Structure formats: C-alpha cells, structure tokens
Amino acid sequence: MRLFLRKHKNDIILIAVCLALAFAAWGAVRLTRKVGAYVIISSDTGSGQTEIARYPLDKDAVIPITTPSGTNTLTIKDGAAKMTESDCPRHLCENQGAIRYSGQMIVCLPHKLIVCVAGTGGADLTTGG
Amino acid sequence: MENKSHTVGIHRLAVLSVSLAAAMVLSYVEYLVPISTAVPGIKIGLANLVVIFLLYRLGLPAAAAVSMTRVVLSNLLFGSLPGMAYSLAGAVLSLSVMALFRRIRFFSEVGVSVLGAVFHNLGQILVACFMMEQAAVFYYLPVLCLTGTVAGIVIGILAAVLVRKVPDFDRTGKKPQKAETGSGADQTDKEDSAI
C-alpha cells in the first residue's frame, strides 16, 4: 500500500486536482445560473446556425419544429423546455432533459438544431438579446 | 523472415493492424452501449486503451497512426460527419498531451490516461464552442471533467496492466515469449523502438 502510494503519488495528486476543478466549475456554474426568460430555436439552414424562432418559457406550449433534416417537437411546461419528440436516428436530444436556466441548451446534432435558454427573470421578450 | 529489415516492417504492420482492429471493436462496443445520453460526450473511451498501450510500447508515431485512422473509420462507419470534427479535435489534443506527459515521465499510465480523457473532452468542447458559436457549451465542462477523470482512471489502470502483461512483440531478434503467460515480458521501462 505504501509502495503503491509512493509510486502513484503524482497520479493521485493529478486526479485530486481534476476532481477539485470539476467540482469548482460545477459550483461556479450553479451559483451563477439564472432562470431564463425564453428559448431560442436555431438551426443550420445552409448558411450557418441561424435563429428560426423564440418562445417565452412562462407559457406552456407544444412547438413543432421542422428543419431540412427532420422534425422535432419541443414542449414548454412549467417554465422549462424539453424535446419530447424527434425523428433523428438516436433520439439523444429527447434524453437531454428539461432546460430552464439561461445558457442551458438541447442539441439535436443530426438535425443541426439547437434550443437554448436566454434572457433572465420573467417573460421579458423585448429586452433580451 | 530471413531479411531482418523486412521483419521489422511486417511485425510492426501486423501489430498496428491488430491494434486498429481492436480499437475499432472497442469503438463499436462503446457506440452500442452508450453510458449516458443526458449529456453528450460522456463515454469511457475504451479505444484509448489501445492508444495508450501503443504509446507506451511502440511510441508516438504508432499511437498517432492508429488513433487517427480509428477516429476517421469509426466516424465513417457508425458516426456522423459533424461528429468526426469533434472526435478528431478530441483525439489530437488528447494524444498530444498524453505523449508529452509520457515523455516527461511525471505520471504513470493512470495519470497520462486521466489527462488524455480530460483533454479529449476539452477538445470536444472547444470544437462545439467554435462550431455552434455559443460559449454556453462550457456548461458541460464540469460534468465532462468529472466523468473524464473517472473514465481516465479506469482506462489507465487497464492500460497499465496491458503495457506490463502483453507479451513482448515489438522487439526483433528475440524469440517472442510464450503467449498468455506474459510473466516474462515484464519490462516496463524499455525505450520506444524507433521506426
């Protein structure tokens, strides 16, 4: 055990540093996050990622999204948005959960679709970037 | 087998081919059994086992060749074209860092593997940031740093075992030890054989 510790001292320090960094970053993200106001739906329609629509988070809605590569359904409920349906091959976007904090996003890579939360606080659709 | 310079080439070619095949199988296994789909990018990095093994036993050129070919082939076969950019960035950054720390011998295989895993994830995040033009992907950094560390430890321990136990095949002019026993091949600190 002692030999093991001496042999792997550097490794153990490295692992500790990595874990500490991960938790520090996690804490930083958690402390600075703010509830978003709306979701921006963007897709690559041939000329880079461009916004195609935005919806307030405080109003429940079921939003069908059609991109050149396929269709998705985004459901907004209780201030959070979730991809509830997609005809992409692996349905990874459906497993990414509900998003409600500013900066969080759901990505559907096969459809080049990004849904991201923006703005802060209530339903302030006019001032948000 | 009479021409010595040929033997080196054939040995090397055979070892690299088998390594590539092994890496491809590991990639496929990983593709079939995703760990978590909630956060994109969480995986064990099984193929890195082969890369670390090669890095320690045959040196950087061999590891780089197998790693790059593996990334291109696996993305063509069961990945996607946008996915290839992520994988390539991750693989290049990861391999560079691993090669550097393997050279300065500050860490064992485990530390090198952890660094490789964490930098693989970092490379992917950087590409995502660049491709989607959204800095918010750094949101994934904490969880990917955590999972990368854990995955790196597991792969590093396995790789260390492989590096020590797999019979010596990379030396010429020496009869290969009996396969499977591996006890005689316990030379860990041998120099990289140059091409």
Coordinates of C-alpha atoms in Angstrom, one line a residue:
Chain A
M1 CA 0.0 0.0 0.0
R2 CA 2.8 2.3 1.0
L3 CA 4.7 1.5 -2.1
F4 CA 1.6 1.9 -4.2
L5 CA 1.0 5.4 -2.7
R6 CA 4.6 6.4 -3.3
K7 CA 4.6 5.1 -6.9
H8 CA 1.3 6.8 -7.8
K9 CA 1.7 10.0 -5.7
N10 CA 1.8 12.2 -8.8
D11 CA -1.2 10.4 -10.3
I12 CA -3.2 10.8 -7.1
I13 CA -2.4 14.5 -6.9
L14 CA -3.5 14.9 -10.6
I15 CA -6.7 13.0 -10.0
A16 CA -7.5 15.1 -6.9
V17 CA -6.8 18.3 -8.9
C18 CA -9.0 17.2 -11.7
L19 CA -11.9 16.3 -9.4
A20 CA -11.4 19.6 -7.5
L21 CA -11.5 21.6 -10.7
A22 CA -14.6 19.7 -11.8
F23 CA -16.5 20.5 -8.6
A24 CA -15.2 24.1 -8.5
A25 CA -16.5 24.6 -12.1
W26 CA -19.8 22.9 -11.2
G27 CA -20.2 25.2 -8.2
A28 CA -19.4 28.2 -10.3
V29 CA -22.0 27.3 -12.9
R30 CA -24.6 26.5 -10.2
L31 CA -24.0 29.7 -8.3
T32 CA -24.2 32.0 -11.4
R33 CA -27.1 30.4 -13.2
K34 CA -30.3 32.3 -13.6
V35 CA -33.7 31.2 -14.7
G36 CA -34.1 32.1 -18.3
A37 CA -37.0 34.0 -19.9
Y38 CA -37.3 32.4 -23.3
V39 CA -35.9 29.7 -25.6
I40 CA -34.2 30.4 -28.9
I41 CA -34.6 27.8 -31.5
S42 CA -31.8 27.9 -34.1
S43 CA -30.9 25.6 -37.0
D44 CA -28.4 25.4 -39.8
T45 CA -30.4 26.2 -42.9
G46 CA -27.4 26.3 -45.2
S47 CA -25.7 29.5 -44.1
G48 CA -24.6 28.7 -40.6
Q49 CA -26.6 28.5 -37.4
T50 CA -29.4 31.0 -37.5
E51 CA -32.3 31.7 -35.2
I52 CA -35.6 30.4 -36.5
A53 CA -37.9 31.2 -33.6
R54 CA -38.1 32.1 -29.9
Y55 CA -40.8 31.3 -27.3
P56 CA -41.3 32.6 -23.8
L57 CA -40.7 30.0 -21.1
D58 CA -43.6 31.1 -18.9
K59 CA -46.3 30.0 -21.3
D60 CA -46.9 26.3 -21.8
A61 CA -46.7 25.3 -25.4
V62 CA -46.1 22.4 -27.8
I63 CA -44.0 23.5 -30.6
P64 CA -43.4 21.5 -33.8
I65 CA -40.0 22.3 -35.4
T66 CA -39.3 21.4 -39.0
T67 CA -35.7 21.6 -40.2
P68 CA -34.5 20.4 -43.6
S69 CA -33.1 17.2 -41.9
G70 CA -36.3 16.3 -39.9
T71 CA -38.9 17.2 -37.4
N72 CA -38.8 17.7 -33.6
T73 CA -41.3 18.6 -31.0
L74 CA -40.4 21.0 -28.2
T75 CA -42.7 21.1 -25.2
I76 CA -42.6 24.0 -22.8
K77 CA -44.2 23.2 -19.4
D78 CA -43.9 24.9 -16.0
G79 CA -41.1 27.2 -17.1
A80 CA -38.9 24.5 -18.7
A81 CA -38.4 23.3 -22.2
K82 CA -37.9 19.7 -23.2
M83 CA -37.5 18.0 -26.5
T84 CA -40.4 15.5 -26.5
E85 CA -40.2 14.0 -29.9
S86 CA -37.7 13.7 -32.7
D87 CA -37.3 11.6 -35.8
C88 CA -33.5 11.6 -35.6
P89 CA -31.8 8.3 -35.5
R90 CA -30.7 8.0 -31.9
H91 CA -33.1 10.4 -30.1
L92 CA -30.3 11.8 -28.0
C93 CA -32.0 15.2 -27.8
E94 CA -35.0 13.6 -26.1
N95 CA -32.8 12.4 -23.3
Q96 CA -31.2 15.7 -22.6
G97 CA -33.9 16.6 -20.2
A98 CA -35.7 19.8 -19.5
I99 CA -33.9 23.1 -19.6
R100 CA -34.8 26.3 -17.7
Y101 CA -31.6 28.2 -16.8
S102 CA -30.0 30.8 -19.0
G103 CA -27.4 29.2 -21.2
Q104 CA -28.6 25.7 -21.0
M105 CA -29.3 24.0 -24.3
I106 CA -30.6 21.0 -26.0
V107 CA -28.7 19.9 -29.1
C108 CA -30.0 17.7 -31.8
L109 CA -26.8 17.1 -33.8
P110 CA -28.3 15.1 -36.7
H111 CA -30.8 17.9 -37.4
K112 CA -28.4 20.7 -36.7
L113 CA -30.9 22.0 -34.2
I114 CA -30.1 23.9 -31.1
V115 CA -32.6 25.0 -28.5
C116 CA -31.1 27.3 -25.9
V117 CA -32.4 29.3 -23.0
A118 CA -31.7 33.0 -23.0
G119 CA -32.6 36.1 -21.0
T120 CA -33.2 36.3 -17.3
G121 CA -36.1 36.5 -15.0
G122 CA -39.7 36.8 -16.1
A123 CA -41.1 36.9 -19.6
D124 CA -39.1 39.8 -20.9
L125 CA -39.2 39.1 -24.5
T126 CA -38.4 42.7 -25.7
T127 CA -35.1 43.4 -24.0
G128 CA -33.4 40.0 -24.3
G129 CA -30.5 39.9 -26.8
Chain B
M1 CA 11.8 -14.0 -42.2
E2 CA 15.4 -14.0 -43.4
N3 CA 15.5 -10.3 -44.2
K4 CA 15.8 -8.5 -40.9
S5 CA 14.7 -5.1 -42.1
H6 CA 11.6 -6.7 -43.6
T7 CA 10.8 -8.5 -40.4
V8 CA 10.7 -5.2 -38.5
G9 CA 8.2 -3.8 -41.0
I10 CA 6.0 -6.8 -41.1
H11 CA 6.0 -7.1 -37.3
R12 CA 5.1 -3.5 -37.0
L13 CA 2.4 -3.7 -39.7
A14 CA 0.8 -6.7 -38.0
V15 CA 0.8 -5.2 -34.6
L16 CA -0.6 -1.9 -35.8
S17 CA -3.3 -3.7 -37.8
V18 CA -4.4 -5.8 -34.9
S19 CA -4.4 -2.7 -32.7
L20 CA -6.5 -0.8 -35.2
A21 CA -8.9 -3.7 -35.3
A22 CA -9.1 -3.9 -31.5
A23 CA -9.7 -0.1 -31.4
M24 CA -12.5 -0.4 -33.9
V25 CA -14.2 -3.1 -32.0
L26 CA -13.9 -1.1 -28.8
S27 CA -15.3 2.0 -30.5
Y28 CA -18.2 -0.1 -31.8
V29 CA -18.9 -1.6 -28.3
E30 CA -19.0 2.0 -27.0
Y31 CA -21.3 3.1 -29.7
L32 CA -23.7 0.2 -29.0
V33 CA -23.7 0.7 -25.2
P34 CA -23.9 4.5 -24.5
I35 CA -23.2 5.3 -20.9
S36 CA -25.4 8.4 -20.6
T37 CA -27.4 10.2 -23.2
A38 CA -28.3 13.1 -21.0
V39 CA -25.0 14.9 -21.5
P40 CA -23.5 14.4 -24.9
G41 CA -19.9 13.3 -24.8
I42 CA -19.8 11.0 -21.7
K43 CA -18.1 7.8 -22.6
I44 CA -15.4 5.5 -21.2
G45 CA -13.0 6.0 -24.1
L46 CA -12.4 2.3 -24.5
A47 CA -10.4 2.9 -27.7
N48 CA -8.0 5.0 -25.7
L49 CA -6.8 1.7 -24.1
V50 CA -5.2 0.7 -27.4
V51 CA -3.8 4.2 -27.9
I52 CA -2.1 4.3 -24.5
F53 CA -0.8 0.8 -24.9
L54 CA 0.8 1.7 -28.3
L55 CA 2.1 5.0 -26.9
Y56 CA 4.0 3.1 -24.2
R57 CA 5.1 0.1 -26.2
L58 CA 5.6 1.4 -29.7
G59 CA 5.9 5.2 -29.3
L60 CA 4.0 8.2 -30.6
P61 CA 4.0 7.6 -34.4
A62 CA 2.3 4.2 -33.9
A63 CA -0.2 5.5 -31.4
A64 CA -1.0 8.5 -33.6
A65 CA -1.4 6.4 -36.7
V66 CA -3.8 4.0 -35.1
S67 CA -5.7 6.8 -33.2
M68 CA -6.3 9.0 -36.3
T69 CA -7.3 6.0 -38.5
R70 CA -9.6 4.8 -35.8
V71 CA -11.3 8.2 -35.5
V72 CA -11.8 8.5 -39.2
L73 CA -13.0 4.9 -39.8
S74 CA -15.3 4.7 -36.8
N75 CA -17.0 8.0 -37.7
L76 CA -17.4 6.9 -41.3
L77 CA -18.9 3.6 -40.2
F78 CA -21.1 4.4 -37.2
G79 CA -20.7 8.1 -36.6
S80 CA -21.5 11.2 -38.5
L81 CA -19.5 13.7 -40.4
P82 CA -20.0 16.6 -37.9
G83 CA -19.1 14.0 -35.2
M84 CA -15.8 13.5 -36.9
A85 CA -14.7 17.1 -36.2
Y86 CA -15.4 16.6 -32.5
S87 CA -13.6 13.2 -32.4
L88 CA -10.6 14.5 -34.3
A89 CA -10.1 17.5 -32.1
G90 CA -10.5 15.4 -29.0
A91 CA -8.1 12.8 -30.3
V92 CA -5.4 15.2 -31.4
L93 CA -5.5 17.2 -28.2
S94 CA -5.6 14.2 -26.0
L95 CA -2.8 12.3 -27.8
S96 CA -0.6 15.4 -27.8
V97 CA -1.0 15.8 -24.0
M98 CA -0.6 12.1 -23.4
A99 CA 2.6 11.9 -25.5
L100 CA 4.0 14.9 -23.7
F101 CA 3.4 13.5 -20.2
R102 CA 4.5 10.1 -21.2
R103 CA 7.8 11.6 -22.3
I104 CA 8.5 13.6 -19.1
R105 CA 7.6 10.5 -17.0
F106 CA 5.9 12.6 -14.3
F107 CA 2.8 10.4 -14.2
S108 CA 2.2 6.7 -14.6
E109 CA -0.2 5.3 -17.2
V110 CA -3.1 6.2 -15.0
G111 CA -2.2 9.9 -14.8
V112 CA -1.5 10.0 -18.5
S113 CA -4.8 8.4 -19.2
V114 CA -6.7 10.8 -17.0
L115 CA -5.0 13.8 -18.7
G116 CA -5.9 12.2 -22.1
A117 CA -9.5 11.8 -21.1
V118 CA -9.9 15.3 -19.7
F119 CA -8.2 16.9 -22.7
H120 CA -10.2 14.8 -25.1
N121 CA -13.4 16.3 -23.6
L122 CA -11.8 19.8 -23.5
G123 CA -11.0 19.5 -27.2
Q124 CA -14.6 18.5 -28.0
I125 CA -16.0 21.4 -26.0
L126 CA -13.7 23.8 -27.8
V127 CA -14.9 22.5 -31.2
A128 CA -18.5 22.7 -30.1
C129 CA -18.0 26.2 -28.9
F130 CA -16.4 27.1 -32.3
M131 CA -19.0 25.2 -34.5
M132 CA -22.1 26.4 -32.7
E133 CA -20.7 29.8 -31.9
Q134 CA -22.0 29.5 -28.4
A135 CA -19.8 29.8 -25.3
A136 CA -22.6 28.2 -23.3
V137 CA -21.3 24.7 -24.2
F138 CA -18.8 25.3 -21.4
Y139 CA -21.8 24.5 -19.2
Y140 CA -20.8 20.9 -19.9
L141 CA -17.2 21.3 -18.7
P142 CA -17.7 20.4 -15.0
V143 CA -19.5 17.2 -15.7
L144 CA -17.2 16.2 -18.5
C145 CA -14.2 16.9 -16.4
L146 CA -15.6 14.7 -13.7
T147 CA -16.6 11.8 -15.9
G148 CA -13.3 12.2 -17.9
T149 CA -11.3 11.8 -14.7
V150 CA -13.2 8.7 -13.6
A151 CA -13.1 7.1 -17.1
G152 CA -9.4 8.0 -17.3
I153 CA -8.6 6.2 -14.1
V154 CA -10.4 3.0 -15.2
I155 CA -8.8 3.0 -18.7
G156 CA -5.4 4.0 -17.2
I157 CA -5.4 1.0 -14.8
L158 CA -6.4 -1.4 -17.6
A159 CA -3.8 0.1 -19.9
A160 CA -1.1 -0.2 -17.3
V161 CA -1.9 -3.9 -16.9
L162 CA -1.8 -4.3 -20.7
V163 CA 1.5 -2.5 -21.1
R164 CA 3.1 -4.8 -18.5
K165 CA 1.4 -8.1 -19.3
V166 CA 1.1 -8.3 -23.1
P167 CA 4.0 -10.5 -24.3
D168 CA 6.8 -8.7 -26.0
F169 CA 6.2 -8.4 -29.7
D170 CA 7.9 -5.2 -30.5
R171 CA 11.5 -6.3 -30.3
T172 CA 13.1 -8.1 -33.2
G173 CA 15.9 -10.6 -33.0
K174 CA 14.3 -12.0 -29.9
K175 CA 12.1 -15.0 -29.7
P176 CA 8.6 -14.0 -28.6
Q177 CA 7.7 -15.2 -25.2
K178 CA 5.1 -17.8 -24.8
A179 CA 1.8 -16.1 -25.3
E180 CA -0.8 -15.9 -22.5
T181 CA 1.7 -16.3 -19.6
G182 CA 3.1 -12.9 -20.1
S183 CA 5.2 -13.2 -16.9
G184 CA 8.5 -13.0 -18.7
A185 CA 7.6 -9.8 -20.6
D186 CA 7.7 -7.7 -17.5
Q187 CA 9.9 -5.0 -18.9
T188 CA 8.2 -1.7 -18.3
D189 CA 10.9 0.8 -18.8
K190 CA 12.1 -0.1 -22.2
E191 CA 12.8 2.6 -24.7
D192 CA 10.5 3.3 -27.6
S193 CA 11.6 1.4 -30.6
A194 CA 12.1 3.9 -33.4
I195 CA 10.7 3.1 -36.8

